[in-house]
Coordinates of C-alpha atoms and ligand atoms in Angstrom, one line a residue:
M1024 CA 87.9 79.5 80.9
N1025 CA 87.9 76.6 83.3
Y1026 CA 89.4 77.2 86.7
E1027 CA 89.0 73.8 88.4
A1028 CA 92.6 73.1 89.0
E1029 CA 93.3 76.6 90.3
L1030 CA 90.4 76.4 92.7
K1031 CA 91.5 73.0 94.0
V1032 CA 94.9 74.1 94.7
A1033 CA 93.8 77.5 96.1
T1034 CA 91.2 75.9 98.4
E1035 CA 93.8 73.2 99.8
A1036 CA 96.4 75.9 100.3
V1037 CA 93.9 78.1 102.2
I1038 CA 92.7 75.2 104.3
K1039 CA 96.3 74.3 105.3
A1040 CA 97.0 77.9 106.2
C1041 CA 93.8 78.0 108.3
R1042 CA 94.9 74.9 110.1
L1043 CA 98.2 76.6 110.9
C1044 CA 96.6 79.6 112.1
M1045 CA 94.3 77.7 114.4
K1046 CA 97.2 76.0 116.1
V1047 CA 99.0 79.1 116.7
Q1048 CA 96.0 81.0 118.0
S1049 CA 95.3 78.3 120.4
S1050 CA 98.7 78.5 121.8
L1051 CA 99.4 82.1 121.4
V1052 CA 101.9 83.5 123.7
S1053 CA 103.4 87.1 123.6
E1054 CA 106.6 86.0 122.1
D1055 CA 104.8 85.0 119.0
S1056 CA 104.0 88.5 118.2
I1057 CA 106.4 91.2 117.3
T1058 CA 105.7 94.6 116.1
K1059 CA 106.4 95.7 112.5
K1060 CA 107.6 99.2 111.7
D1061 CA 103.9 100.5 111.3
N1062 CA 102.9 99.2 114.5
T1063 CA 100.6 96.5 113.2
P1064 CA 101.1 93.1 115.2
V1065 CA 102.5 90.5 113.1
T1066 CA 102.8 86.9 114.3
V1067 CA 104.4 83.5 113.6
A1068 CA 101.1 82.6 111.8
D1069 CA 101.2 85.4 109.3
Y1070 CA 104.7 84.3 108.0
G1071 CA 103.9 80.6 108.5
A1072 CA 100.6 81.0 106.5
Q1073 CA 102.3 82.9 103.6
A1074 CA 105.1 80.4 103.5
V1075 CA 102.7 77.6 103.2
V1076 CA 100.3 79.1 100.6
C1077 CA 103.1 80.4 98.4
R1078 CA 104.7 77.0 98.5
E1079 CA 101.5 75.2 97.4
L1080 CA 101.0 77.7 94.7
K1081 CA 104.5 77.6 93.4
N1082 CA 104.4 73.9 93.3
A1083 CA 101.3 73.8 91.2
F1084 CA 101.8 77.0 89.2
P1085 CA 105.5 77.9 89.2
D1086 CA 105.3 80.6 86.7
V1087 CA 102.4 82.7 88.2
P1088 CA 103.7 85.5 90.4
I1089 CA 102.3 86.3 93.8
V1090 CA 101.6 89.5 95.4
A1091 CA 101.4 88.7 99.2
E1092 CA 101.2 91.1 102.2
E1093 CA 104.3 90.0 104.2
D1094 CA 108.0 89.9 103.3
A1095 CA 110.8 88.1 105.3
A1096 CA 113.1 91.0 105.6
V1097 CA 112.6 91.3 109.4
L1098 CA 113.0 87.5 109.9
R1099 CA 116.6 87.7 108.4
K1100 CA 118.1 90.0 111.1
G1101 CA 117.3 91.6 114.4
E1102 CA 114.3 90.5 116.7
G1103 CA 112.5 88.7 113.9
K1104 CA 115.2 86.1 113.8
T1105 CA 113.9 84.6 117.0
L1106 CA 110.6 83.9 115.5
V1107 CA 112.0 81.5 112.6
P1108 CA 112.2 78.4 114.5
G1109 CA 108.4 78.6 115.6
I1110 CA 107.4 79.6 112.1
L1111 CA 109.5 76.6 110.8
E1112 CA 107.8 74.2 113.2
Y1113 CA 104.2 75.3 112.5
A1114 CA 104.7 75.5 108.8
S1115 CA 106.5 72.1 108.6
E1116 CA 103.4 70.5 110.4
V1117 CA 101.2 71.3 107.4
F1118 CA 103.7 71.2 104.7
P1119 CA 106.6 68.9 105.1
G1120 CA 110.1 69.6 103.7
F1121 CA 110.6 73.3 104.8
D1122 CA 114.1 74.2 106.1
E1123 CA 114.9 77.8 107.1
E1124 CA 116.2 78.9 103.6
K1125 CA 113.1 77.4 101.8
L1126 CA 110.8 79.0 104.3
I1127 CA 112.4 82.4 103.9
A1128 CA 112.3 82.1 100.2
S1129 CA 108.9 81.0 100.0
I1130 CA 107.7 84.1 102.0
D1131 CA 109.7 86.2 99.7
S1132 CA 108.1 84.7 96.7
G1133 CA 105.2 86.9 97.4
D1134 CA 107.0 90.1 96.3
Y1135 CA 105.4 90.6 93.0
Q1136 CA 104.3 94.1 92.3
G1137 CA 101.0 93.3 90.4
G1138 CA 99.6 95.3 87.5
S1139 CA 97.3 95.2 84.5
E1140 CA 99.2 92.5 82.7
G1141 CA 98.8 88.7 82.8
R1142 CA 97.7 86.5 85.8
F1143 CA 98.8 86.6 89.4
W1144 CA 97.9 85.5 92.8
T1145 CA 97.2 88.0 95.8
L1146 CA 97.3 86.7 99.2
D1147 CA 96.7 88.1 102.8
P1148 CA 98.0 85.3 105.0
I1149 CA 96.1 86.6 107.9
D1150 CA 93.7 89.5 107.3
G1151 CA 92.5 90.9 110.5
T1152 CA 95.8 90.3 112.6
K1153 CA 94.4 92.2 115.3
G1154 CA 91.3 90.0 115.6
F1155 CA 93.5 87.1 115.5
L1156 CA 95.5 88.4 118.4
R1157 CA 92.3 88.9 120.3
G1158 CA 91.0 85.4 119.7
E1159 CA 88.2 86.8 117.4
Q1160 CA 87.7 86.8 113.6
Y1161 CA 90.5 86.7 110.9
A1162 CA 90.7 85.3 107.4
V1163 CA 93.2 83.8 105.0
A1164 CA 92.3 85.6 101.7
L1165 CA 93.6 84.2 98.4
A1166 CA 92.6 85.6 94.8
L1167 CA 93.6 85.0 91.2
I1168 CA 93.7 88.3 89.2
E1169 CA 93.8 88.3 85.2
Y1170 CA 94.4 91.4 83.4
G1171 CA 93.3 93.6 86.3
E1172 CA 90.1 91.6 87.0
V1173 CA 89.6 89.2 89.9
V1174 CA 88.6 85.9 88.5
L1175 CA 88.7 83.5 91.5
G1176 CA 88.6 83.9 95.3
V1177 CA 89.0 81.8 98.4
L1178 CA 88.4 82.9 101.9
G1179 CA 89.2 80.8 104.9
C1180 CA 87.4 81.9 108.0
P1181 CA 88.4 79.7 111.0
N1182 CA 86.4 81.2 113.6
L1183 CA 83.4 82.4 111.7
P1184 CA 80.0 80.6 112.9
L1185 CA 78.5 78.7 110.0
D1186 CA 75.4 80.3 111.2
L1187 CA 75.7 83.9 112.8
R1188 CA 72.4 83.4 114.7
N1189 CA 73.9 80.3 116.4
Q1190 CA 77.1 81.5 118.0
D1191 CA 77.4 78.2 119.8
G1192 CA 77.2 76.1 116.6
E1193 CA 79.9 74.8 114.3
R1194 CA 82.6 77.4 113.5
G1195 CA 85.1 77.7 110.6
C1196 CA 84.1 77.9 106.9
V1197 CA 85.7 78.3 103.4
L1198 CA 84.0 80.5 101.0
S1199 CA 84.9 80.5 97.3
A1200 CA 83.9 82.0 94.0
V1201 CA 84.9 81.7 90.3
R1202 CA 83.7 84.6 88.0
G1203 CA 80.5 83.5 86.4
E1204 CA 80.1 80.4 88.6
E1205 CA 78.3 81.7 91.7
A1206 CA 79.6 81.7 95.3
W1207 CA 79.9 78.7 97.6
V1208 CA 80.7 77.9 101.2
R1209 CA 81.8 74.8 102.8
P1210 CA 82.6 74.0 106.6
L1211 CA 86.4 74.0 107.1
A1212 CA 86.1 70.5 108.4
H1213 CA 84.4 68.7 105.7
N1214 CA 83.8 69.2 101.9
T1215 CA 80.1 69.8 101.8
P1216 CA 79.7 72.8 99.7
K1217 CA 76.5 75.0 99.7
K1218 CA 75.6 77.9 97.4
I1219 CA 75.4 81.2 99.0
Q1220 CA 73.3 84.2 98.2
V1221 CA 73.1 87.7 99.4
S1222 CA 70.0 89.0 101.3
D1223 CA 66.9 90.1 99.2
V1224 CA 66.5 93.2 101.6
S1225 CA 65.2 96.1 99.4
D1226 CA 64.4 98.7 102.1
P1227 CA 67.7 100.0 103.6
K1228 CA 65.7 100.5 106.7
N1229 CA 66.0 96.5 107.3
A1230 CA 69.5 96.3 106.1
P1231 CA 72.0 95.3 109.0
F1232 CA 75.4 96.6 108.2
C1233 CA 79.0 95.4 109.1
E1234 CA 82.1 97.3 109.6
S1235 CA 85.6 97.0 111.2
V1236 CA 86.0 96.5 114.8
E1237 CA 89.0 99.0 114.6
S1238 CA 87.5 102.6 114.1
S1239 CA 91.0 103.5 112.9
H1240 CA 90.3 101.3 109.7
S1241 CA 86.8 102.7 109.1
S1242 CA 85.0 105.7 110.6
H1243 CA 82.4 104.5 113.3
D1244 CA 81.0 108.0 113.4
D1245 CA 80.5 108.3 109.8
S1246 CA 78.8 105.0 109.6
S1247 CA 76.4 105.7 112.3
R1248 CA 75.5 108.9 110.7
I1249 CA 74.8 107.0 107.3
A1250 CA 72.9 104.4 109.2
E1251 CA 70.7 107.1 110.7
L1252 CA 70.2 108.8 107.2
L1253 CA 69.1 105.3 105.8
G1254 CA 67.0 104.5 108.8
V1255 CA 68.9 101.4 109.7
K1256 CA 67.4 100.0 112.9
A1257 CA 70.0 97.3 113.8
E1258 CA 73.1 97.9 115.6
P1259 CA 76.3 97.4 113.5
I1260 CA 77.9 94.1 113.1
R1261 CA 81.5 94.7 114.0
I1262 CA 83.8 92.1 112.7
D1263 CA 87.6 92.1 111.9
S1264 CA 89.0 91.1 108.5
Q1265 CA 87.2 90.0 105.2
C1266 CA 84.8 88.0 107.2
K1267 CA 82.8 91.0 106.7
Y1268 CA 82.5 90.0 102.9
A1269 CA 81.5 86.7 104.0
V1270 CA 78.8 87.9 106.2
L1271 CA 77.4 90.1 103.3
A1272 CA 77.8 87.2 100.8
N1273 CA 75.5 84.9 102.9
G1274 CA 72.9 87.5 103.6
D1275 CA 73.6 88.0 107.3
A1276 CA 74.4 91.6 106.6
S1277 CA 73.2 93.7 103.6
I1278 CA 75.8 96.4 103.7
Y1279 CA 79.6 96.7 104.3
L1280 CA 80.9 100.2 104.9
R1281 CA 84.7 100.9 105.1
L1282 CA 84.9 104.6 105.4
P1283 CA 88.3 106.5 105.0
T1284 CA 89.7 107.6 108.4
R1285 CA 92.7 109.2 106.7
K1286 CA 93.1 111.1 103.4
D1287 CA 96.3 109.4 102.5
Y1288 CA 95.4 105.7 103.2
V1289 CA 95.2 103.5 100.1
E1290 CA 93.5 100.1 100.3
K1291 CA 95.6 97.0 99.6
I1292 CA 94.6 94.6 96.8
W1293 CA 94.9 91.6 99.1
D1294 CA 92.4 93.1 101.6
H1295 CA 89.6 93.0 99.0
A1296 CA 90.2 90.7 95.9
A1297 CA 89.0 87.4 97.4
G1298 CA 86.1 89.0 99.5
S1299 CA 84.7 91.2 96.7
I1300 CA 84.5 88.4 94.1
I1301 CA 82.6 86.1 96.6
V1302 CA 80.0 89.0 97.3
E1303 CA 79.6 89.6 93.5
E1304 CA 79.3 86.1 92.7
A1305 CA 76.6 85.8 95.6
G1306 CA 74.6 88.5 93.8
G1307 CA 76.0 91.7 95.5
L1308 CA 77.9 94.7 94.5
V1309 CA 81.1 96.2 95.7
T1310 CA 82.4 99.5 94.9
D1311 CA 84.4 102.3 96.5
I1312 CA 82.6 105.1 98.3
Y1313 CA 82.0 107.1 95.1
G1314 CA 80.2 103.9 93.6
K1315 CA 83.2 103.4 91.4
S1316 CA 84.2 99.7 90.5
L1317 CA 87.4 98.5 92.2
D1318 CA 90.3 98.6 89.9
F1319 CA 92.8 95.9 90.7
S1320 CA 95.2 96.8 88.0
P1321 CA 97.5 99.7 89.4
G1322 CA 99.8 97.5 91.4
R1323 CA 99.7 96.4 95.0
T1324 CA 97.2 99.0 96.0
L1325 CA 93.6 100.1 95.0
S1326 CA 95.2 103.6 94.2
G1327 CA 92.3 104.4 91.9
N1328 CA 89.7 103.8 94.8
K1329 CA 88.7 105.3 98.0
G1330 CA 87.0 103.3 101.0
I1331 CA 84.6 100.4 100.2
V1332 CA 80.9 100.1 99.9
G1333 CA 79.4 96.6 99.4
T1334 CA 75.7 95.8 99.4
N1335 CA 73.3 93.1 98.2
G1336 CA 73.2 95.2 95.1
L1337 CA 69.5 96.1 95.5
I1338 CA 70.3 99.0 97.7
H1339 CA 73.5 100.0 96.4
D1340 CA 72.5 103.2 94.8
R1341 CA 70.6 104.5 98.0
V1342 CA 73.6 103.6 100.2
I1343 CA 76.0 105.3 97.9
A1344 CA 73.8 108.5 97.8
A1345 CA 73.8 108.5 101.7
V1346 CA 77.5 108.0 101.9
G1347 CA 78.0 110.9 99.4
E1348 CA 75.8 113.2 101.5
V1349 CA 77.3 112.3 105.0
L1350 CA 80.8 112.4 103.8
D1351 CA 80.2 115.4 101.5
L1352 CA 81.4 114.0 98.3
D1353 CA 81.1 115.6 94.9
Ligands
AMP363 P1 89.6 95.1 109.3 O1 89.9 94.0 110.0 O2 88.5 95.1 108.3 O3 89.5 96.5 110.2 O4 90.9 95.3 108.2 C1 92.1 94.9 108.5 C2 93.0 95.6 107.6 O5 92.9 96.9 107.7 C3 94.5 95.3 107.5 O6 94.7 94.2 106.7 C4 95.1 96.4 107.0 O7 95.7 96.2 105.7 C5 94.1 97.5 106.8 N1 94.3 99.0 107.2 C6 95.3 99.3 108.1 N2 95.2 100.7 108.3 C7 94.1 101.0 107.7 C8 93.3 102.2 107.6 N3 93.8 103.4 108.1 N4 92.2 102.4 106.8 C9 91.7 101.2 106.2 N5 92.4 100.0 106.4 C10 93.4 99.9 107.1
MG364 MG1 94.7 92.4 105.5

């Protein structure tokens, strides 16, 4: 199947959302952030990015449903209402023609429940909101899922250096992958795509690993025990959001560990769909902590999986064995 049209629309939508997020991040003031019931900070940019991406997708593919992270309930009433004019202003700059009603309807068009049938998009308008608020890494993550399989992913990383070893160099990139067609990166500012590949590290000792900045999202204690068991010498690379998948896909890290901190937490499909296909098409492997493939078919969550282990593929079995030993998995 040819996904040229889907890739073009998805890439343009993600780039527009990135531009919106960059504008908000550069002028972030405390009133732009409210607190959702679960205490995650959510900003004008989360809603604005979701409105813009959903609108672009619905214009091009009106019949394809969308599973997106946010919903507009809080914007209709209470303190969230005060955010609407700001969201409208930012969204209108990158997508003319919004009014309040269209804006809210667009955000709510991401309310699909997912599942194993047909095709749908999944969107995280800002993955790594905490990184975004700290002025650090975040990502706009969009993927297309067909019959439970991710077939296309686009990841916009506005603050990610094109070369991690040159932190003063150009920042901002868009990674993308179509199943069976390899993985690509281009700078956010110009369309000059380059193929990316995972590292060729075959000894875990030489495998730098990445993990969440937030120890409440992934256990740093367990990862340091796993690193010790594997003999990993380098310090962990801590980055917010699916930028971790980007860093694994381009070979700057060889392992991504996301180790459960709570028994009851279930990963969300929008947190892993785009990142995982990019790593796989770059030659890597992404499973859960048991080594089981990610199953995107149950609905809005990865309820059949626990945690995440991504690697360059070559060292996957050894990393899974070490994870199993440290976490005492059967
Ligand atoms: P990261 O930037 O990789 O730490 O991940 C950010 C994502 O972590 C957010 O999009 C949340 O959906 C997700 N998240 C929130 N709580 C947890 C948790 N307890 N364990 C794992 N992920 C979580
Ligand atoms: Mg997220």
